[in-house]
mmCIF file of C-alpha atoms in Angstrom:
data_model
loop_
_atom_site.group_PDB
_atom_site.id
_atom_site.type_symbol
_atom_site.label_atom_id
_atom_site.label_comp_id
_atom_site.label_asym_id
_atom_site.label_seq_id
_atom_site.Cartn_x
_atom_site.Cartn_y
_atom_site.Cartn_z
ATOM 1 C CA MET A 1 0.471 127.224 -58.802
ATOM 2 C CA THR A 2 2.578 130.326 -58.422
ATOM 3 C CA ALA A 3 3.741 131.999 -61.612
ATOM 4 C CA SER A 4 7.490 132.115 -62.162
ATOM 5 C CA ILE A 5 9.123 135.499 -61.702
ATOM 6 C CA GLU A 6 9.544 135.761 -65.480
ATOM 7 C CA GLU A 7 5.837 135.093 -65.988
ATOM 8 C CA ALA A 8 4.963 137.599 -63.294
ATOM 9 C CA ARG A 9 7.133 140.264 -64.957
ATOM 10 C CA ARG A 10 5.711 139.584 -68.409
ATOM 11 C CA GLY A 11 2.195 139.644 -66.987
ATOM 12 C CA PHE A 12 2.717 143.050 -65.343
ATOM 13 C CA ARG A 13 4.298 144.394 -68.524
ATOM 14 C CA GLU A 14 1.322 143.187 -70.566
ATOM 15 C CA ARG A 15 -1.130 144.845 -68.169
ATOM 16 C CA LEU A 16 0.766 148.135 -68.350
ATOM 17 C CA LEU A 17 0.844 148.035 -72.154
ATOM 18 C CA GLU A 18 -2.802 147.021 -72.529
ATOM 19 C CA ALA A 19 -3.930 149.782 -70.202
ATOM 20 C CA GLY A 20 -1.780 152.284 -72.093
ATOM 21 C CA VAL A 21 0.362 153.191 -69.080
ATOM 22 C CA LEU A 22 3.549 152.449 -71.047
ATOM 23 C CA VAL A 23 4.194 152.235 -74.787
ATOM 24 C CA VAL A 24 6.972 150.013 -76.165
ATOM 25 C CA LEU A 25 9.722 151.491 -78.324
ATOM 26 C CA GLY A 26 11.100 148.299 -79.856
ATOM 27 C CA GLU A 27 13.937 147.688 -77.398
ATOM 28 C CA PRO A 28 13.611 145.951 -74.019
ATOM 29 C CA GLY A 29 13.625 148.487 -71.195
ATOM 30 C CA LEU A 30 12.848 151.545 -73.335
ATOM 31 C CA TYR A 31 9.327 152.946 -73.128
ATOM 32 C CA ALA A 32 7.268 155.985 -73.868
ATOM 33 C CA LYS A 33 5.170 157.006 -70.885
ATOM 34 C CA SER A 34 1.542 157.967 -71.257
ATOM 35 C CA GLY A 35 -0.446 160.766 -69.648
ATOM 36 C CA VAL A 36 -1.699 158.583 -66.811
ATOM 37 C CA PHE A 37 1.845 157.453 -66.023
ATOM 38 C CA GLU A 38 3.004 161.047 -66.087
ATOM 39 C CA ARG A 39 0.302 162.245 -63.675
ATOM 40 C CA VAL A 40 1.354 159.702 -61.080
ATOM 41 C CA TYR A 41 5.052 160.280 -61.752
ATOM 42 C CA ARG A 42 4.728 164.044 -61.256
ATOM 43 C CA GLY A 43 2.791 163.498 -58.055
ATOM 44 C CA VAL A 44 5.493 161.189 -56.734
ATOM 45 C CA ASP A 45 8.236 163.626 -57.682
ATOM 46 C CA ALA A 46 6.483 166.552 -56.005
ATOM 47 C CA LEU A 47 6.135 164.500 -52.807
ATOM 48 C CA THR A 48 9.885 163.792 -52.723
ATOM 49 C CA GLU A 49 10.449 167.540 -52.740
ATOM 50 C CA THR A 50 7.972 168.361 -49.962
ATOM 51 C CA THR A 51 9.225 165.416 -47.863
ATOM 52 C CA LEU A 52 12.829 166.649 -47.925
ATOM 53 C CA ALA A 53 12.197 170.391 -48.240
ATOM 54 C CA HIS A 54 13.714 170.971 -44.792
ATOM 55 C CA LEU A 55 17.156 170.131 -46.195
ATOM 56 C CA GLY A 56 17.183 173.413 -48.091
ATOM 57 C CA ALA A 57 19.096 171.566 -50.792
ATOM 58 C CA GLU A 58 20.647 173.466 -53.690
ATOM 59 C CA VAL A 59 18.874 172.469 -56.903
ATOM 60 C CA LEU A 60 20.927 171.199 -59.839
ATOM 61 C CA ARG A 61 19.621 169.604 -63.027
ATOM 62 C CA PHE A 62 22.076 167.793 -65.265
ATOM 63 C CA PRO A 63 22.019 166.660 -68.895
ATOM 64 C CA PRO A 64 21.715 162.904 -69.553
ATOM 65 C CA VAL A 65 25.398 162.656 -70.509
ATOM 66 C CA GLU A 66 28.638 163.367 -68.689
ATOM 67 C CA PRO A 67 32.196 164.114 -69.825
ATOM 68 C CA LEU A 68 34.688 161.241 -69.928
ATOM 69 C CA ALA A 69 37.057 163.020 -67.509
ATOM 70 C CA LEU A 70 34.315 163.146 -64.881
ATOM 71 C CA PHE A 71 33.233 159.557 -65.555
ATOM 72 C CA GLU A 72 36.833 158.405 -65.140
ATOM 73 C CA LYS A 73 37.128 159.854 -61.655
ATOM 74 C CA THR A 74 34.080 157.958 -60.416
ATOM 75 C CA ASP A 75 35.764 154.592 -61.145
ATOM 76 C CA TYR A 76 32.410 153.452 -62.592
ATOM 77 C CA ILE A 77 34.069 151.504 -65.395
ATOM 78 C CA ALA A 78 35.997 149.456 -62.810
ATOM 79 C CA SER A 79 32.841 148.604 -60.865
ATOM 80 C CA PHE A 80 30.106 148.447 -63.503
ATOM 81 C CA PRO A 81 31.519 147.845 -67.009
ATOM 82 C CA GLN A 82 28.409 145.802 -67.876
ATOM 83 C CA LEU A 83 26.142 148.844 -67.398
ATOM 84 C CA THR A 84 28.359 151.431 -69.099
ATOM 85 C CA ALA A 85 27.352 153.168 -72.326
ATOM 86 C CA SER A 86 29.494 155.570 -74.319
ATOM 87 C CA LEU A 87 28.315 157.903 -77.081
ATOM 88 C CA SER A 88 29.791 157.518 -80.550
ATOM 89 C CA VAL A 89 29.635 160.192 -83.237
ATOM 90 C CA PHE A 90 30.455 160.578 -86.901
ATOM 91 C CA THR A 91 33.735 162.425 -87.410
ATOM 92 C CA GLY A 92 34.601 161.450 -91.001
ATOM 93 C CA GLY A 93 34.397 163.249 -94.325
ATOM 94 C CA ASP A 94 32.628 162.524 -97.596
ATOM 95 C CA LEU A 95 34.626 159.350 -98.184
ATOM 96 C CA GLU A 96 33.781 157.841 -94.810
ATOM 97 C CA HIS A 97 30.184 158.949 -95.174
ATOM 98 C CA ALA A 98 29.981 157.154 -98.521
ATOM 99 C CA GLU A 99 31.405 153.993 -96.945
ATOM 100 C CA LEU A 100 28.860 154.207 -94.152
ATOM 101 C CA LEU A 101 25.992 154.640 -96.608
ATOM 102 C CA THR A 102 27.218 151.735 -98.715
ATOM 103 C CA ALA A 103 27.323 149.470 -95.678
ATOM 104 C CA ARG A 104 23.869 150.691 -94.681
ATOM 105 C CA ALA A 105 22.466 150.083 -98.148
ATOM 106 C CA GLU A 106 23.774 146.534 -97.935
ATOM 107 C CA GLY A 107 21.875 146.032 -94.720
ATOM 108 C CA GLU A 108 24.958 146.143 -92.478
ATOM 109 C CA ARG A 109 25.199 147.769 -89.091
ATOM 110 C CA TRP A 110 26.840 151.159 -89.661
ATOM 111 C CA GLU A 111 27.656 152.218 -86.092
ATOM 112 C CA ARG A 112 31.214 150.928 -86.569
ATOM 113 C CA PHE A 113 31.847 154.047 -88.668
ATOM 114 C CA LEU A 114 31.351 156.194 -85.573
ATOM 115 C CA GLU A 115 34.051 157.228 -83.109
ATOM 116 C CA PRO A 116 33.811 157.476 -79.288
ATOM 117 C CA ALA A 117 32.931 161.088 -78.448
ATOM 118 C CA GLY A 118 34.454 161.250 -74.970
ATOM 119 C CA VAL A 119 30.928 161.608 -73.603
ATOM 120 C CA LEU A 120 29.143 158.912 -71.605
ATOM 121 C CA MET A 121 25.538 158.267 -70.762
ATOM 122 C CA SER A 122 25.200 159.302 -67.132
ATOM 123 C CA PRO A 123 24.571 156.150 -65.069
ATOM 124 C CA ALA A 124 24.031 157.960 -61.759
ATOM 125 C CA VAL A 125 22.530 161.393 -61.505
ATOM 126 C CA CYS A 126 24.720 162.490 -58.604
ATOM 127 C CA HIS A 127 28.084 162.063 -60.391
ATOM 128 C CA PRO A 128 28.389 165.617 -61.722
ATOM 129 C CA VAL A 129 27.761 167.099 -58.259
ATOM 130 C CA TYR A 130 31.080 165.899 -56.931
ATOM 131 C CA ALA A 131 32.998 167.350 -59.846
ATOM 132 C CA LEU A 132 31.676 170.779 -58.866
ATOM 133 C CA LEU A 133 32.925 170.447 -55.288
ATOM 134 C CA THR A 134 36.672 169.917 -55.678
ATOM 135 C CA GLY A 135 38.152 172.039 -52.890
ATOM 136 C CA THR A 136 37.000 172.701 -49.339
ATOM 137 C CA LEU A 137 33.405 172.553 -48.094
ATOM 138 C CA PRO A 138 31.874 175.031 -45.675
ATOM 139 C CA ALA A 139 31.222 173.901 -42.075
ATOM 140 C CA GLY A 140 28.140 171.707 -42.049
ATOM 141 C CA GLY A 141 28.767 170.514 -45.600
ATOM 142 C CA ARG A 142 26.357 171.063 -48.483
ATOM 143 C CA ASN A 143 23.047 169.541 -49.577
ATOM 144 C CA PHE A 144 21.986 169.103 -53.189
ATOM 145 C CA ASP A 145 18.710 168.239 -54.874
ATOM 146 C CA VAL A 146 19.595 166.563 -58.168
ATOM 147 C CA LEU A 147 17.323 165.025 -60.749
ATOM 148 C CA GLY A 148 18.100 163.775 -64.181
ATOM 149 C CA ASP A 149 18.177 160.977 -66.689
ATOM 150 C CA SER A 150 20.186 157.893 -65.921
ATOM 151 C CA PHE A 151 21.091 155.217 -68.434
ATOM 152 C CA ARG A 152 22.265 151.718 -67.589
ATOM 153 C CA ARG A 153 22.702 149.102 -70.281
ATOM 154 C CA GLU A 154 20.651 146.223 -68.912
ATOM 155 C CA PRO A 155 17.932 145.263 -71.408
ATOM 156 C CA SER A 156 15.155 143.433 -69.604
ATOM 157 C CA GLU A 157 11.560 142.362 -70.099
ATOM 158 C CA ASP A 158 10.924 143.442 -66.502
ATOM 159 C CA PRO A 159 9.137 146.805 -66.696
ATOM 160 C CA MET A 160 10.684 147.650 -63.313
ATOM 161 C CA ARG A 161 14.144 147.526 -64.944
ATOM 162 C CA MET A 162 14.292 150.275 -67.536
ATOM 163 C CA GLN A 163 17.477 151.198 -69.363
ATOM 164 C CA ALA A 164 16.635 154.909 -69.270
ATOM 165 C CA PHE A 165 15.093 156.245 -66.087
ATOM 166 C CA HIS A 166 15.122 159.095 -63.599
ATOM 167 C CA MET A 167 16.456 159.316 -60.091
ATOM 168 C CA HIS A 168 15.623 162.202 -57.794
ATOM 169 C CA GLU A 169 18.495 162.291 -55.338
ATOM 170 C CA TYR A 170 19.171 164.309 -52.229
ATOM 171 C CA VAL A 171 22.925 164.366 -51.762
ATOM 172 C CA HIS A 172 24.931 165.501 -48.757
ATOM 173 C CA VAL A 173 28.660 166.081 -48.838
ATOM 174 C CA GLY A 174 30.363 166.772 -45.524
ATOM 175 C CA THR A 175 31.908 164.797 -42.670
ATOM 176 C CA ALA A 176 31.409 161.115 -41.848
ATOM 177 C CA VAL A 177 29.060 162.153 -39.043
ATOM 178 C CA SER A 178 26.986 164.539 -41.137
ATOM 179 C CA ALA A 179 26.830 162.165 -44.120
ATOM 180 C CA LEU A 180 25.596 159.271 -41.977
ATOM 181 C CA ALA A 181 23.075 161.545 -40.260
ATOM 182 C CA HIS A 182 21.800 162.684 -43.659
ATOM 183 C CA ARG A 183 21.168 159.082 -44.660
ATOM 184 C CA ASP A 184 19.807 157.817 -41.365
ATOM 185 C CA GLU A 185 17.564 160.814 -40.622
ATOM 186 C CA GLY A 186 16.267 160.968 -44.190
ATOM 187 C CA ALA A 187 15.503 157.255 -44.568
ATOM 188 C CA PRO A 188 12.547 157.165 -42.116
ATOM 189 C CA LEU A 189 10.990 160.126 -43.944
ATOM 190 C CA MET A 190 11.332 158.281 -47.258
ATOM 191 C CA HIS A 191 9.876 155.152 -45.670
ATOM 192 C CA ALA A 192 6.856 157.087 -44.371
ATOM 193 C CA LEU A 193 6.321 158.778 -47.729
ATOM 194 C CA LEU A 194 6.297 155.482 -49.629
ATOM 195 C CA GLU A 195 3.969 153.842 -47.095
ATOM 196 C CA SER A 196 1.617 156.821 -47.252
ATOM 197 C CA LEU A 197 0.991 155.881 -50.884
ATOM 198 C CA GLY A 198 -0.278 152.466 -49.855
ATOM 199 C CA LEU A 199 2.930 150.566 -50.573
ATOM 200 C CA GLU A 200 4.167 147.765 -48.358
ATOM 201 C CA ILE A 201 7.792 148.737 -47.714
ATOM 202 C CA ASP A 202 10.808 147.007 -46.171
ATOM 203 C CA TYR A 203 14.101 148.820 -45.561
ATOM 204 C CA VAL A 204 16.874 146.283 -46.133
ATOM 205 C CA PRO A 205 20.691 146.187 -46.460
ATOM 206 C CA ALA A 206 21.643 145.922 -50.106
ATOM 207 C CA ASN A 207 24.524 145.886 -52.537
ATOM 208 C CA ASP A 208 25.075 147.322 -55.986
ATOM 209 C CA PRO A 209 25.543 144.911 -58.944
ATOM 210 C CA PHE A 210 29.348 145.211 -58.997
ATOM 211 C CA PHE A 211 30.904 143.312 -61.888
ATOM 212 C CA GLY A 212 32.878 140.096 -61.733
ATOM 213 C CA ARG A 213 34.969 138.487 -58.984
ATOM 214 C CA ALA A 214 36.322 141.763 -57.674
ATOM 215 C CA GLY A 215 32.748 142.984 -57.670
ATOM 216 C CA ARG A 216 31.712 140.216 -55.313
ATOM 217 C CA MET A 217 34.176 141.611 -52.802
ATOM 218 C CA LEU A 218 32.805 145.134 -53.180
ATOM 219 C CA ALA A 219 29.259 143.827 -52.829
ATOM 220 C CA LYS A 220 30.159 141.909 -49.664
ATOM 221 C CA ASN A 221 31.853 144.996 -48.228
ATOM 222 C CA GLN A 222 28.792 147.081 -48.955
ATOM 223 C CA ILE A 223 26.593 144.682 -47.018
ATOM 224 C CA THR A 224 28.920 144.063 -44.075
ATOM 225 C CA GLN A 225 29.597 147.773 -43.636
ATOM 226 C CA SER A 226 25.895 148.649 -43.970
ATOM 227 C CA LEU A 227 26.672 151.245 -46.630
ATOM 228 C CA LYS A 228 23.580 150.759 -48.786
ATOM 229 C CA TYR A 229 19.944 150.244 -47.908
ATOM 230 C CA GLU A 230 17.049 149.778 -50.257
ATOM 231 C CA PHE A 231 13.339 150.398 -49.909
ATOM 232 C CA VAL A 232 11.789 147.273 -51.384
ATOM 233 C CA THR A 233 8.191 146.390 -52.132
ATOM 234 C CA PRO A 234 6.594 143.122 -53.341
ATOM 235 C CA VAL A 235 5.705 144.214 -56.889
ATOM 236 C CA TYR A 236 5.369 140.584 -57.984
ATOM 237 C CA GLY A 237 3.642 139.218 -54.934
ATOM 238 C CA ASP A 238 4.948 137.670 -51.740
ATOM 239 C CA ALA A 239 6.173 134.522 -53.515
ATOM 240 C CA HIS A 240 8.931 136.495 -55.245
ATOM 241 C CA ASP A 241 11.730 138.741 -54.038
ATOM 242 C CA PRO A 242 10.571 142.311 -53.554
ATOM 243 C CA THR A 243 11.829 145.047 -55.879
ATOM 244 C CA ALA A 244 13.923 148.053 -54.854
ATOM 245 C CA ILE A 245 12.236 151.378 -55.603
ATOM 246 C CA SER A 246 14.476 153.778 -53.669
ATOM 247 C CA SER A 247 17.726 153.666 -51.751
ATOM 248 C CA ALA A 248 19.740 155.366 -49.041
ATOM 249 C CA ASN A 249 23.483 155.200 -49.554
ATOM 250 C CA TYR A 250 26.607 156.125 -47.624
ATOM 251 C CA HIS A 251 29.622 156.432 -49.931
ATOM 252 C CA GLU A 252 32.260 156.983 -47.237
ATOM 253 C CA THR A 253 35.128 158.914 -48.878
ATOM 254 C CA HIS A 254 34.693 157.308 -52.327
ATOM 255 C CA PHE A 255 33.701 160.509 -54.084
ATOM 256 C CA GLY A 256 35.548 162.839 -51.706
ATOM 257 C CA GLN A 257 38.790 161.084 -52.535
ATOM 258 C CA ALA A 258 38.089 160.773 -56.263
ATOM 259 C CA PHE A 259 37.229 164.454 -56.653
ATOM 260 C CA ASP A 260 39.576 165.853 -53.969
ATOM 261 C CA ILE A 261 36.833 167.311 -51.787
ATOM 262 C CA ARG A 262 37.731 168.331 -48.225
ATOM 263 C CA ASP A 263 35.455 169.000 -45.291
ATOM 264 C CA ALA A 264 35.765 172.189 -43.252
ATOM 265 C CA ASP A 265 38.444 170.543 -41.071
ATOM 266 C CA GLY A 266 40.549 169.644 -44.106
ATOM 267 C CA GLU A 267 39.754 165.918 -43.989
ATOM 268 C CA VAL A 268 38.670 164.003 -47.101
ATOM 269 C CA ALA A 269 34.914 164.552 -47.430
ATOM 270 C CA ASN A 270 32.291 161.842 -46.960
ATOM 271 C CA SER A 271 29.022 161.751 -48.844
ATOM 272 C CA SER A 272 25.631 160.092 -48.816
ATOM 273 C CA CYS A 273 22.470 160.250 -50.837
ATOM 274 C CA LEU A 274 18.770 159.563 -50.588
ATOM 275 C CA ALA A 275 17.650 158.322 -53.981
ATOM 276 C CA PHE A 276 14.080 158.011 -55.249
ATOM 277 C CA GLY A 277 13.657 155.793 -58.312
ATOM 278 C CA LEU A 278 10.817 157.776 -59.855
ATOM 279 C CA GLU A 279 9.736 155.296 -62.552
ATOM 280 C CA ARG A 280 9.998 152.372 -60.149
ATOM 281 C CA ILE A 281 7.894 154.059 -57.476
ATOM 282 C CA THR A 282 5.317 155.013 -60.123
ATOM 283 C CA LEU A 283 5.135 151.465 -61.501
ATOM 284 C CA ALA A 284 4.989 149.970 -58.001
ATOM 285 C CA LEU A 285 1.886 152.096 -57.450
ATOM 286 C CA PHE A 286 0.303 150.735 -60.641
ATOM 287 C CA ALA A 287 1.173 147.214 -59.456
ATOM 288 C CA ARG A 288 -0.336 147.895 -56.032
ATOM 289 C CA HIS A 289 -3.461 149.836 -56.991
ATOM 290 C CA GLY A 290 -4.123 148.606 -60.549
ATOM 291 C CA THR A 291 -3.769 150.195 -63.957
ATOM 292 C CA ASP A 292 -7.003 152.224 -63.641
ATOM 293 C CA LEU A 293 -6.038 155.411 -61.793
ATOM 294 C CA GLY A 294 -9.718 156.270 -61.256
ATOM 295 C CA SER A 295 -10.170 153.222 -59.008
ATOM 296 C CA TRP A 296 -7.193 153.966 -56.742
ATOM 297 C CA PRO A 297 -7.887 154.793 -53.083
ATOM 298 C CA ALA A 298 -9.034 158.406 -52.864
ATOM 299 C CA GLY A 299 -6.431 159.218 -50.231
ATOM 300 C CA VAL A 300 -3.581 158.045 -52.458
ATOM 301 C CA ARG A 301 -4.888 160.023 -55.432
ATOM 302 C CA ALA A 302 -5.225 163.098 -53.241
ATOM 303 C CA ARG A 303 -1.643 162.714 -51.984
ATOM 304 C CA LEU A 304 -0.476 162.559 -55.602
ATOM 305 C CA GLY A 305 -2.624 165.495 -56.708
ATOM 306 C CA ALA A 306 -4.229 163.114 -59.220
ATOM 307 C CA ASP A 307 -7.806 163.072 -57.929
ATOM 308 C CA ALA A 308 -9.539 165.232 -60.524
ATOM 309 C CA MET B 1 63.886 129.786 -48.951
ATOM 310 C CA THR B 2 62.960 129.457 -45.270
ATOM 311 C CA GLY B 3 59.410 130.130 -44.112
ATOM 312 C CA ALA B 4 60.434 133.451 -42.605
ATOM 313 C CA ALA B 5 62.288 134.518 -45.732
ATOM 314 C CA ALA B 6 59.319 133.509 -47.915
ATOM 315 C CA ARG B 7 57.006 135.601 -45.777
ATOM 316 C CA GLU B 8 59.389 138.567 -46.016
ATOM 317 C CA ALA B 9 59.320 138.207 -49.801
ATOM 318 C CA ASP B 10 55.514 138.047 -49.784
ATOM 319 C CA ILE B 11 55.343 141.157 -47.621
ATOM 320 C CA ALA B 12 57.692 143.001 -49.962
ATOM 321 C CA ALA B 13 55.448 142.130 -52.921
ATOM 322 C CA ILE B 14 52.348 143.166 -50.958
ATOM 323 C CA ARG B 15 53.961 146.506 -50.084
ATOM 324 C CA ASP B 16 54.791 146.965 -53.758
ATOM 325 C CA ALA B 17 51.161 146.347 -54.780
ATOM 326 C CA LEU B 18 49.928 148.666 -52.023
ATOM 327 C CA GLY B 19 52.346 151.335 -53.196
ATOM 328 C CA ARG B 20 51.130 151.118 -56.751
ATOM 329 C CA PHE B 21 47.387 150.617 -56.225
ATOM 330 C CA GLY B 22 46.572 151.231 -52.560
ATOM 331 C CA ARG B 23 46.172 155.027 -52.743
ATOM 332 C CA LEU B 24 47.335 155.128 -49.110
ATOM 333 C CA SER B 25 47.853 158.442 -47.369
ATOM 334 C CA VAL B 26 51.328 157.246 -46.269
ATOM 335 C CA SER B 27 54.174 155.421 -47.997
ATOM 336 C CA ALA B 28 53.437 151.685 -48.239
ATOM 337 C CA GLY B 29 57.042 150.996 -47.181
ATOM 338 C CA SER B 30 56.429 152.696 -43.851
ATOM 339 C CA VAL B 31 53.285 150.726 -42.968
ATOM 340 C CA ALA B 32 53.815 148.099 -40.247
ATOM 341 C CA PRO B 33 52.451 144.603 -40.966
ATOM 342 C CA GLU B 34 49.723 144.941 -38.324
ATOM 343 C CA THR B 35 48.651 148.513 -39.161
ATOM 344 C CA ASP B 36 44.976 148.921 -40.104
ATOM 345 C CA LEU B 37 45.199 149.841 -43.776
ATOM 346 C CA TYR B 38 41.716 151.397 -43.781
ATOM 347 C CA GLY B 39 43.045 153.793 -41.153
ATOM 348 C CA VAL B 40 45.686 155.088 -43.586
ATOM 349 C CA GLY B 41 43.414 155.893 -46.508
ATOM 350 C CA PHE B 42 42.783 152.425 -47.968
ATOM 351 C CA THR B 43 39.324 151.956 -49.537
ATOM 352 C CA SER B 44 37.231 149.069 -50.849
ATOM 353 C CA HIS B 45 37.826 150.188 -54.422
ATOM 354 C CA ALA B 46 41.585 150.423 -53.927
ATOM 355 C CA ALA B 47 41.445 146.970 -52.311
ATOM 356 C CA VAL B 48 40.032 145.558 -55.544
ATOM 357 C CA ASN B 49 43.001 146.855 -57.525
ATOM 358 C CA VAL B 50 45.438 145.533 -54.924
ATOM 359 C CA MET B 51 43.694 142.163 -55.062
ATOM 360 C CA LEU B 52 44.082 141.957 -58.831
ATOM 361 C CA ALA B 53 47.735 143.018 -58.607
ATOM 362 C CA LEU B 54 48.485 140.365 -55.973
ATOM 363 C CA GLU B 55 46.774 137.628 -57.958
ATOM 364 C CA ASP B 56 48.904 138.631 -60.906
ATOM 365 C CA ALA B 57 52.144 138.902 -58.905
ATOM 366 C CA PHE B 58 51.695 135.559 -57.113
ATOM 367 C CA ASP B 59 49.852 133.806 -59.941
ATOM 368 C CA ILE B 60 47.057 132.813 -57.577
ATOM 369 C CA GLU B 61 43.311 133.268 -57.412
ATOM 370 C CA PHE B 62 41.927 134.158 -54.004
ATOM 371 C CA PRO B 63 38.950 131.940 -53.111
ATOM 372 C CA ASP B 64 35.660 133.763 -52.630
ATOM 373 C CA GLU B 65 35.664 133.319 -48.871
ATOM 374 C CA LEU B 66 38.870 135.376 -48.640
ATOM 375 C CA LEU B 67 37.471 138.241 -50.674
ATOM 376 C CA THR B 68 36.432 140.221 -47.621
ATOM 377 C CA ARG B 69 37.269 143.530 -46.052
ATOM 378 C CA ALA B 70 39.167 141.784 -43.240
ATOM 379 C CA THR B 71 41.504 139.994 -45.676
ATOM 380 C CA PHE B 72 42.627 143.377 -46.940
ATOM 381 C CA GLY B 73 42.769 144.996 -43.504
ATOM 382 C CA SER B 74 46.538 144.771 -42.968
ATOM 383 C CA ILE B 75 49.735 143.641 -44.626
ATOM 384 C CA ALA B 76 49.905 140.672 -42.239
ATOM 385 C CA ALA B 77 46.336 139.635 -43.069
ATOM 386 C CA LEU B 78 47.164 139.836 -46.764
ATOM 387 C CA ALA B 79 50.295 137.733 -46.287
ATOM 388 C CA ASP B 80 48.192 135.129 -44.448
ATOM 389 C CA ALA B 81 45.641 135.123 -47.268
ATOM 390 C CA VAL B 82 48.367 134.689 -49.879
ATOM 391 C CA SER B 83 49.901 131.727 -48.057
ATOM 392 C CA ARG B 84 46.491 130.129 -47.417
ATOM 393 C CA THR B 85 45.563 130.493 -51.077
ATOM 394 C CA ARG B 86 48.900 129.070 -52.181
ATOM 395 C CA ALA B 87 48.568 126.121 -49.780
ATOM 396 C CA ALA B 88 45.087 125.316 -51.098
ATOM 397 C CA ALA B 89 46.201 125.412 -54.741
#
C-alpha cells in the first residue's frame, strides 16, 4: 500500500533528522542545517551562478527584513496575508517593562507588550530590487543577481516547506519582450542544471498560493496567462504530486507599475525572474540520492564540488 | 426601471469602481463599454479590488466561474457578469 502524503513527508523528515542533515528547532518549518547539508547547498548555489553567469547580473544581497513602505508597494498583503509576518519591538519604559515581566512570570505570552516596528520579514528576495529602480531604465534593461533570506508563515511538518529559507533569484527588469526572453531563455538552462544533478524534472505552469476568493481569480489568471512555471520533482515518489524546487516567473508590469519604473522608451517596465529554491533543491537531492553523501553518484558529487 | 436604464445604472457603478480601484491610465468615464481594459493599464491585481468593490456596491457575490480575466476585460463584460450573477441569486 502506498503511504499517504503526510506519512511520506514525516518519513523523509525522520530520515533527514536521523542522518543529521537537519536539526529541529522546536517549531515546524524551522531547522538548523548541518555540515553535510551545507556542503550540498553551497555546491547548488555555486552552480546557479555558473549557469547564469552570462547574464552579467549586478549582485545585490539584502537583509532578511524590509521596510513597511516597500512592502506596501508590492501589494503582498492583498495577495498573501496568510504568509505575512511583521516584526514587533519593545518601545515602552520601566512601567511597561515591569508589566511585561509580571505577565511573563505568570506564564503568560508577553509579545502583546510589543509594538509593530514598521519592518516586515521579507517574503520574496527580489522585492527590494524594484524599490531601487524607480525612474527610467537604460536600453536593454538591467539584470540582478539577488540572494537572501525569505520568511513565509506556513508552519508545516513537510521538510520541503520551511518557514525561513533562501532563494537565489536572477531578475530582469526591462520591456515585455526582454522580460519574457529572460524567463524563456533562462528556464532551459535551469532545467538542464537540475537534471545534471540526477533529478527528474518537469517544467509546469503554476500559480502562487493567493489568498481567499479574490486569490482564486489571481491564481487562475496566472495559469491562463502562463505567467508562472515551476520546476517540479517527485520528492515523495510518483504516487504523490511532485514538489516545486525552482520557478520562472513573468510579472508583467506588476512591479514596474508599483514602483514607477519605466523602460528606455518611457513605457511602464516589465519584469521576470528565475528563482532557485536553494533549500528545496538541496533536500530534493537528499531525497533522490539518500542521506549518505558518500554514496551519491560520483558525477553528482563532482558537480557539487562535494567529492572529497 | 427599464432593462436599458438598469444597464446604464450598472455601467455607471462599474465606471465608478474602475475610477476608484482600476488604476487605469485613462479616465474611467472616457472608456467605452467594449474597450479592452487591460489595454488601458488594468491589471489582475487591480481587477481584484474592482471585483470586491462591485460585490460591495451591488451586494452580490460573483460565482467562481466568473472570476476570470475575461470577465474583467471590459465594462460591457463586467455589466454582463453583474446581471448574470444577479439573475442566479
